[in-house]
Structure formats: structure tokens, C-alpha cells
Amino acid sequence: MYTQALDTAINANTTTVTVDSFQKTFLERIARDEKIEPQDAMPEAYRKTLVRQISQHAHSEIVGMLPEGGWITRAPSLKRKEILLAKVQDEGGHGLYLYSAAETLGVTRESLVDALHSGKAKYSSIFNYPTESWADIGIIGWLVDGAAIMNQVPLCRCSYGPYARAMIRICKEESFHQRQGFDIVRSLCEGTPAQKALAQDSVNRWWWPTLMMFGPHDSDSPNTEQATDWGIKRISNDDLRQKFVDVTVPQAKFLGLTLPDTAIAWNAERGHYDFGKIDWDEFWRVVKGDGPCNAERVADRVTAFDDGRWVREADAAHAAKVALRNAQVTATV
């Protein structure tokens, strides 16, 4: 870590190291698009920012399994069950990749999980909304995963190596999730009037929360500028949101769905779609824990963790037994 690098150099009395020169050297590496690796010295603030962002991302993947997991047994066909089961399993894997990436920064997985269960750590606000129908599973894949891809592809170029490499695989898998969701929505829109109405109702409920996924306006985001300087964030919240709207509006027209925003219109002068104002009061209310499913989501994660305690304890006991046996064998050789 950065403070350790300074202390070592000063105590050895072999060179003069200053905070300013260390920061300058570090930023020069970022400017050259060099990857920062776990063994490299880094500013403590950079490390803490990464721990916060990567752990929040990991929590979002794990909690994100819940809204869809409840529909695995209720999917309309065996094929849909198989696909949804594979998707939920993917999300669990993404969480494990990201927890592993966070651990390279000197934090334990136990501390990260404890922070989630205690409410200290945050996850994406979108997962605090209920899945009321099968159409919601399609809309989550199309809109929510589509927004996630928009946000996550730039992270493949993140300055921190373990995070960037994890995101490459995650984004490839998320692209399949988005296609799966779009296929569900397309099937509903090409089905009966009742099925299309189900898709329209789902769009009406999920559109605005999806736009909130990109975070507050850049002017209201205290971490954006510094994260950009460090090469963690490559594209601003507002630019990502605009890009998502520009991509999604034509898709909605193709499906024959109406997005619940009368302000959406093509602006030839800007070369982008205009869209309405987001209810930021709702966003902050959900982030602070007062969303429709905040308490339910955390409670479900705590229950699942407690129910799986015996598996972890059995695994630890087995590992200890194997280690003891290996030690005994080594001692007799």
C-alpha cells in the first residue's frame, strides 16, 4: 500500500520519497494505461475506492439472484426453466469472481459479507423492486442487464488488473443474459394481446428504476471525478445513461412497446434522444433502505448464509483433516 511504501523507503534511508512524487508516478502509470496489480504500491484512497466499488458490484450480483430465482420453478416451459437456472447460476459466479478480486486488495470475504448483511454495504438499487410477473424476468434481462452491460464494458479497461480481467468474462456472459431477456419480451409482444399487455405493464414499472441504475447526475456524484482520474471509471454516469436511452428507444419501437416517458423525442441538434426527469427522491429513498424489497432482500441473504453454515463448517473440518494427514505423512518421510 501507499503508506507502507513511504515508510519502507524512509526507514531504509535510501531515497527521498514524498507523497507528491508518489502520486505523480502513480498517475503517470494510469495515463500510460498500465494495469495496477495487487503487489504494486497504490494510494490508500485508490485501494479503498476499489474495495467499495468492487464489493458493491459483487453484492449486486449476489442479491440480483433473488428477484429471478423465485421464478425458476414458475417459468412457462422446461426450456425457460433451464435458461433461467443457468442465468441465476452465472450471477452467483460473477459475485464470486468479484469477491475474489476484492480480496486481492487486502480485505476478507467474511468482512465483505458481514457488511452486506448488516446493511453497511450497498448494492444496486434496482434489485429492491419486486418481480410481479414472468414478463418482469424478460424486462430484467432486456433493460436491467442491458444497462449493466453499458456500465460494465468500460470496466474491462479499469486500471486495476484483477477487476478488469474479471469484467471481461462477466460482460461476455451478461450479453447472453440480455439476449435471453429480449427473447422473452419479443415472444410476449408477438403473443396474445394479454401477453403483450403484460410486457407493457412490466416496462412501465422497470423503466425509471433502470435509468437510476447509472447513479446520480455527475454533478451530484462525489466519487466520479477522482475515479476517472484513477482510470477506474471511464465514462460518466450521465453519458452512460444517455447512451443506454439512445440504444433502447429503437428497440422498444421494434417490439411495439411504449416507454413510460412522454418527453422521449429525437433531438437532431444534439444527436441524441431527449428524455424526462428522474425521480431522484425515489432513488435516494431506495438506496437508503426504504425501497419495496430492501428488508426482504437482505433478510433472504442472511437466511441463506445461515442455512449454509453447516456446509462451510464441514468443508473447513475436511480441509483441516486433510492438512493434518499430509503433515503426518511428511513427518514420517
Coordinates of C-alpha atoms in Angstrom, one line a residue:
M1 CA 0.0 0.0 0.0
Y2 CA 1.0 3.6 -0.5
T3 CA 1.7 4.4 3.2
Q4 CA 3.8 1.2 3.5
A5 CA 5.9 2.1 0.5
L6 CA 6.6 5.5 2.1
D7 CA 7.5 4.1 5.5
T8 CA 9.8 1.5 4.0
A9 CA 11.7 4.0 1.9
I10 CA 12.1 6.5 4.8
N11 CA 13.1 3.9 7.4
A12 CA 15.7 2.5 5.0
N13 CA 17.0 6.0 4.4
T14 CA 18.0 5.0 0.8
T15 CA 15.9 7.5 -1.1
T16 CA 13.7 10.5 -0.6
V17 CA 10.1 9.8 -1.2
T18 CA 7.3 12.3 -1.0
V19 CA 3.6 12.0 -1.2
D20 CA 3.5 14.3 -4.2
S21 CA 6.2 12.4 -6.2
F22 CA 4.4 9.1 -5.3
Q23 CA 1.1 10.4 -6.5
K24 CA 2.7 11.8 -9.7
T25 CA 4.4 8.5 -10.5
F26 CA 1.2 6.6 -9.9
L27 CA -0.9 8.9 -12.1
E28 CA 1.7 8.6 -14.8
R29 CA 1.2 4.9 -14.8
I30 CA -2.5 5.4 -15.1
A31 CA -2.0 7.8 -18.0
R32 CA 0.0 5.1 -19.8
D33 CA -2.8 2.7 -19.3
E34 CA -0.7 0.4 -17.3
K35 CA -2.5 -2.1 -15.1
I36 CA -2.1 -1.8 -11.4
E37 CA -1.6 -5.2 -9.8
P38 CA -2.1 -6.4 -6.2
Q39 CA 1.6 -6.3 -5.4
D40 CA 2.0 -2.8 -6.6
A41 CA 2.2 0.2 -4.3
M42 CA -1.0 2.3 -4.6
P43 CA -2.6 5.3 -2.8
E44 CA -4.7 4.2 0.1
A45 CA -7.7 6.2 -1.3
Y46 CA -7.4 4.3 -4.6
R47 CA -7.5 1.0 -2.7
K48 CA -10.5 2.0 -0.6
T49 CA -12.4 3.2 -3.7
L50 CA -11.8 -0.1 -5.4
V51 CA -12.9 -2.1 -2.3
R52 CA -16.1 -0.1 -2.1
Q53 CA -16.9 -0.4 -5.8
I54 CA -15.9 -4.0 -6.4
S55 CA -17.6 -5.2 -3.2
Q56 CA -20.8 -3.2 -4.1
H57 CA -20.7 -4.8 -7.6
A58 CA -20.2 -8.3 -6.0
H59 CA -23.1 -7.7 -3.6
S60 CA -25.3 -6.6 -6.6
E61 CA -24.6 -9.9 -8.4
I62 CA -25.4 -12.0 -5.4
V63 CA -28.6 -10.1 -4.4
G64 CA -29.5 -9.9 -8.0
M65 CA -30.1 -13.7 -8.0
L66 CA -33.1 -13.2 -5.7
P67 CA -35.6 -11.4 -8.0
E68 CA -35.2 -14.0 -10.7
G69 CA -34.6 -17.1 -8.5
G70 CA -38.1 -17.1 -7.3
W71 CA -39.3 -17.6 -10.9
I72 CA -37.2 -20.7 -11.8
T73 CA -40.0 -23.1 -10.7
R74 CA -42.7 -20.9 -12.3
A75 CA -41.1 -20.4 -15.7
P76 CA -43.6 -21.3 -18.5
S77 CA -41.6 -24.2 -20.0
L78 CA -38.7 -26.6 -19.3
K79 CA -36.5 -24.7 -21.7
R80 CA -37.2 -21.4 -20.0
K81 CA -36.5 -23.0 -16.6
E82 CA -33.2 -24.3 -17.8
I83 CA -32.1 -21.0 -19.3
L84 CA -33.2 -19.0 -16.2
L85 CA -31.4 -21.5 -13.9
A86 CA -28.2 -21.1 -15.9
K87 CA -28.5 -17.3 -15.7
V88 CA -29.0 -17.2 -12.0
Q89 CA -26.0 -19.6 -11.6
D90 CA -24.0 -17.2 -13.8
E91 CA -24.9 -14.3 -11.5
G92 CA -23.6 -16.3 -8.5
G93 CA -20.4 -16.9 -10.3
H94 CA -20.0 -13.2 -11.1
G95 CA -20.3 -12.4 -7.4
L96 CA -17.6 -15.0 -6.6
Y97 CA -15.2 -13.5 -9.2
L98 CA -15.7 -10.1 -7.8
Y99 CA -15.3 -11.1 -4.2
S100 CA -12.0 -12.7 -5.2
A101 CA -10.9 -9.5 -6.9
A102 CA -11.7 -7.5 -3.8
E103 CA -9.7 -9.9 -1.7
T104 CA -6.6 -9.0 -3.6
L105 CA -6.9 -5.6 -2.1
G106 CA -6.4 -6.9 1.4
V107 CA -9.9 -7.4 2.6
T108 CA -11.5 -10.7 3.7
R109 CA -14.6 -12.1 2.2
E110 CA -16.1 -12.5 5.6
S111 CA -15.9 -8.8 6.2
L112 CA -17.5 -8.0 2.9
V113 CA -20.4 -10.4 3.6
D114 CA -20.8 -9.0 7.1
A115 CA -21.0 -5.5 5.7
L116 CA -23.8 -6.6 3.3
H117 CA -25.8 -8.4 6.0
S118 CA -25.5 -5.5 8.4
G119 CA -26.7 -3.0 5.9
K120 CA -23.4 -1.1 5.9
A121 CA -22.6 -2.0 2.3
K122 CA -24.8 -1.1 -0.6
Y123 CA -25.8 -2.9 -3.8
S124 CA -27.6 -1.8 -6.9
S125 CA -30.9 -0.1 -6.1
I126 CA -32.7 -2.0 -9.0
F127 CA -32.8 -5.2 -7.1
N128 CA -35.1 -3.7 -4.4
Y129 CA -38.0 -3.9 -6.8
P130 CA -40.4 -6.9 -6.9
T131 CA -40.8 -9.3 -9.8
E132 CA -44.5 -9.5 -10.2
S133 CA -44.9 -11.5 -13.4
W134 CA -43.0 -13.6 -15.8
A135 CA -42.7 -10.6 -18.1
D136 CA -40.5 -9.0 -15.4
I137 CA -37.9 -11.7 -16.0
G138 CA -37.7 -10.7 -19.6
I139 CA -37.6 -7.0 -18.8
I140 CA -34.8 -7.5 -16.3
G141 CA -32.8 -9.3 -19.0
W142 CA -33.5 -6.7 -21.6
L143 CA -33.4 -3.5 -19.7
V144 CA -31.5 -4.2 -16.4
D145 CA -28.9 -6.5 -17.9
G146 CA -28.7 -4.1 -20.9
A147 CA -27.9 -1.2 -18.6
A148 CA -25.4 -3.3 -16.6
I149 CA -23.6 -4.2 -19.8
M150 CA -23.5 -0.5 -20.8
N151 CA -22.0 0.3 -17.4
Q152 CA -19.6 -2.7 -17.2
V153 CA -18.0 -2.9 -20.6
P154 CA -15.8 0.2 -19.8
L155 CA -14.7 -1.5 -16.6
C156 CA -12.9 -4.1 -18.8
R157 CA -10.4 -1.2 -19.2
C158 CA -10.3 -0.4 -15.5
S159 CA -6.8 0.5 -14.3
Y160 CA -6.9 -2.3 -11.6
G161 CA -5.9 -5.5 -13.3
P162 CA -7.9 -8.1 -11.3
Y163 CA -11.1 -6.1 -11.7
A164 CA -10.6 -5.5 -15.4
R165 CA -9.9 -9.2 -16.1
A166 CA -12.9 -10.4 -14.1
M167 CA -15.1 -8.0 -16.1
I168 CA -14.1 -9.4 -19.5
R169 CA -15.7 -12.7 -18.7
I170 CA -18.7 -11.2 -16.8
C171 CA -19.6 -9.0 -19.8
K172 CA -19.5 -11.9 -22.2
E173 CA -22.0 -13.8 -20.0
E174 CA -24.1 -10.7 -19.4
S175 CA -24.5 -10.3 -23.2
F176 CA -26.3 -13.7 -23.3
H177 CA -28.5 -12.7 -20.4
Q178 CA -29.6 -9.6 -22.3
R179 CA -30.4 -11.6 -25.4
Q180 CA -32.4 -14.1 -23.2
G181 CA -34.4 -11.2 -21.8
F182 CA -35.1 -9.6 -25.1
D183 CA -36.2 -13.0 -26.5
I184 CA -38.7 -13.4 -23.7
V185 CA -40.1 -9.9 -24.2
R186 CA -40.3 -10.4 -28.0
S187 CA -42.2 -13.6 -27.5
L188 CA -44.7 -11.9 -25.3
C189 CA -45.1 -9.0 -27.7
E190 CA -45.7 -11.4 -30.6
G191 CA -48.2 -13.4 -28.5
T192 CA -51.7 -12.6 -27.4
P193 CA -52.9 -9.1 -26.5
A194 CA -52.9 -10.2 -22.8
Q195 CA -49.3 -11.3 -23.1
K196 CA -48.2 -8.0 -24.8
A197 CA -50.1 -6.1 -22.1
L198 CA -48.1 -8.0 -19.5
A199 CA -44.9 -6.8 -21.2
Q200 CA -46.1 -3.3 -21.4
D201 CA -47.0 -3.2 -17.7
S202 CA -43.6 -4.5 -16.8
V203 CA -41.8 -1.9 -18.9
N204 CA -43.9 0.8 -17.2
R205 CA -42.7 -0.4 -13.8
W206 CA -39.0 -1.0 -14.6
W207 CA -38.0 1.8 -17.0
W208 CA -37.3 4.5 -14.5
P209 CA -35.6 2.3 -11.9
T210 CA -33.3 1.1 -14.7
L211 CA -32.3 4.6 -15.6
M212 CA -31.5 5.2 -11.9
M213 CA -29.0 2.3 -12.1
F214 CA -26.4 4.5 -13.6
G215 CA -26.2 6.6 -10.5
P216 CA -26.8 10.3 -9.7
H217 CA -26.0 13.1 -12.1
D218 CA -22.3 13.6 -12.5
S219 CA -22.6 16.9 -10.6
D220 CA -24.1 15.1 -7.6
S221 CA -21.6 12.2 -7.6
P222 CA -18.7 12.9 -5.3
N223 CA -16.6 9.9 -6.5
T224 CA -16.9 10.3 -10.3
E225 CA -14.0 12.8 -10.9
Q226 CA -11.5 11.0 -8.7
A227 CA -12.4 7.6 -10.1
T228 CA -12.0 9.0 -13.6
D229 CA -8.6 10.4 -12.8
W230 CA -7.5 7.0 -11.4
G231 CA -8.8 5.1 -14.5
I232 CA -11.4 3.2 -12.6
K233 CA -14.3 4.9 -14.3
R234 CA -14.0 5.6 -18.0
I235 CA -17.4 7.1 -18.9
S236 CA -19.6 9.3 -16.7
N237 CA -23.0 8.4 -15.2
D238 CA -24.9 10.8 -17.4
D239 CA -23.1 9.8 -20.6
L240 CA -23.7 6.1 -19.9
R241 CA -27.4 6.8 -19.2
Q242 CA -27.8 8.8 -22.5
K243 CA -26.1 6.0 -24.4
F244 CA -28.5 3.5 -22.9
V245 CA -31.5 5.6 -23.8
D246 CA -30.3 6.0 -27.4
V247 CA -29.9 2.3 -27.8
T248 CA -33.1 1.2 -26.1
V249 CA -35.6 3.6 -27.7
P250 CA -35.3 2.0 -31.1
Q251 CA -35.5 -1.5 -29.5
A252 CA -38.8 -0.6 -27.8
K253 CA -40.2 0.7 -31.1
F254 CA -39.3 -2.6 -32.8
L255 CA -41.1 -4.5 -30.0
G256 CA -44.1 -2.2 -30.2
L257 CA -43.8 -1.1 -26.6
T258 CA -44.3 2.4 -25.3
L259 CA -41.7 3.7 -22.9
P260 CA -43.4 5.5 -19.9
D261 CA -41.8 8.9 -20.7
T262 CA -43.7 11.4 -22.8
A263 CA -40.6 13.5 -23.0
I264 CA -38.7 11.0 -25.2
A265 CA -38.0 12.6 -28.6
W266 CA -35.1 12.6 -31.0
N267 CA -33.1 15.8 -30.8
A268 CA -31.4 16.3 -34.1
E269 CA -29.3 19.1 -32.8
R270 CA -27.8 17.0 -30.0
G271 CA -27.8 13.8 -32.0
H272 CA -29.4 12.0 -29.0
Y273 CA -32.8 11.3 -27.6
D274 CA -34.2 13.7 -25.0
F275 CA -35.9 12.1 -22.0
G276 CA -37.7 13.2 -18.9
K277 CA -36.5 13.9 -15.4
I278 CA -35.7 11.1 -13.0
D279 CA -37.3 11.0 -9.6
W280 CA -34.2 11.2 -7.5
D281 CA -36.1 11.3 -4.3
E282 CA -37.2 7.8 -5.0
F283 CA -33.6 6.8 -5.9
W284 CA -32.1 8.0 -2.7
R285 CA -35.0 6.6 -0.6
V286 CA -34.3 3.1 -2.1
V287 CA -30.5 3.5 -1.7
K288 CA -31.0 4.4 2.0
G289 CA -33.0 1.2 2.6
D290 CA -36.7 2.3 2.1
G291 CA -37.4 0.6 -1.2
P292 CA -40.2 -2.0 -1.8
C293 CA -37.9 -5.0 -1.1
N294 CA -34.8 -3.7 0.7
A295 CA -35.6 -5.5 4.0
E296 CA -36.7 -8.7 2.2
R297 CA -33.6 -8.9 0.1
V298 CA -31.2 -8.6 3.0
A299 CA -33.2 -11.0 5.1
D300 CA -33.2 -13.6 2.4
R301 CA -29.4 -13.3 2.0
V302 CA -28.9 -13.6 5.8
T303 CA -31.1 -16.7 5.9
A304 CA -29.4 -18.3 3.0
F305 CA -26.0 -17.6 4.6
D306 CA -27.1 -19.1 8.0
D307 CA -28.7 -22.1 6.3
G308 CA -25.4 -22.8 4.6
R309 CA -23.2 -22.6 7.7
W310 CA -23.1 -26.4 8.1
V311 CA -21.6 -26.7 4.6
R312 CA -18.8 -24.2 5.3
E313 CA -18.1 -25.8 8.7
A314 CA -17.9 -29.3 7.1
D315 CA -15.6 -28.0 4.4
A316 CA -13.3 -26.4 6.9
A317 CA -13.2 -29.6 9.0
H318 CA -12.4 -31.7 6.0
A319 CA -9.6 -29.3 4.9
A320 CA -8.2 -29.4 8.4
K321 CA -8.3 -33.2 8.4
V322 CA -6.5 -33.4 5.0
A323 CA -3.9 -30.9 6.2
L324 CA -3.2 -32.9 9.3
R325 CA -2.9 -36.2 7.3
N326 CA -0.5 -34.5 4.9
A327 CA 1.6 -33.2 7.8
Q328 CA 1.8 -36.7 9.3
V329 CA 2.8 -38.2 6.1
T330 CA 5.5 -35.6 5.6
A331 CA 6.8 -36.1 9.2
T332 CA 7.3 -39.9 8.6
V333 CA 9.2 -39.5 5.3

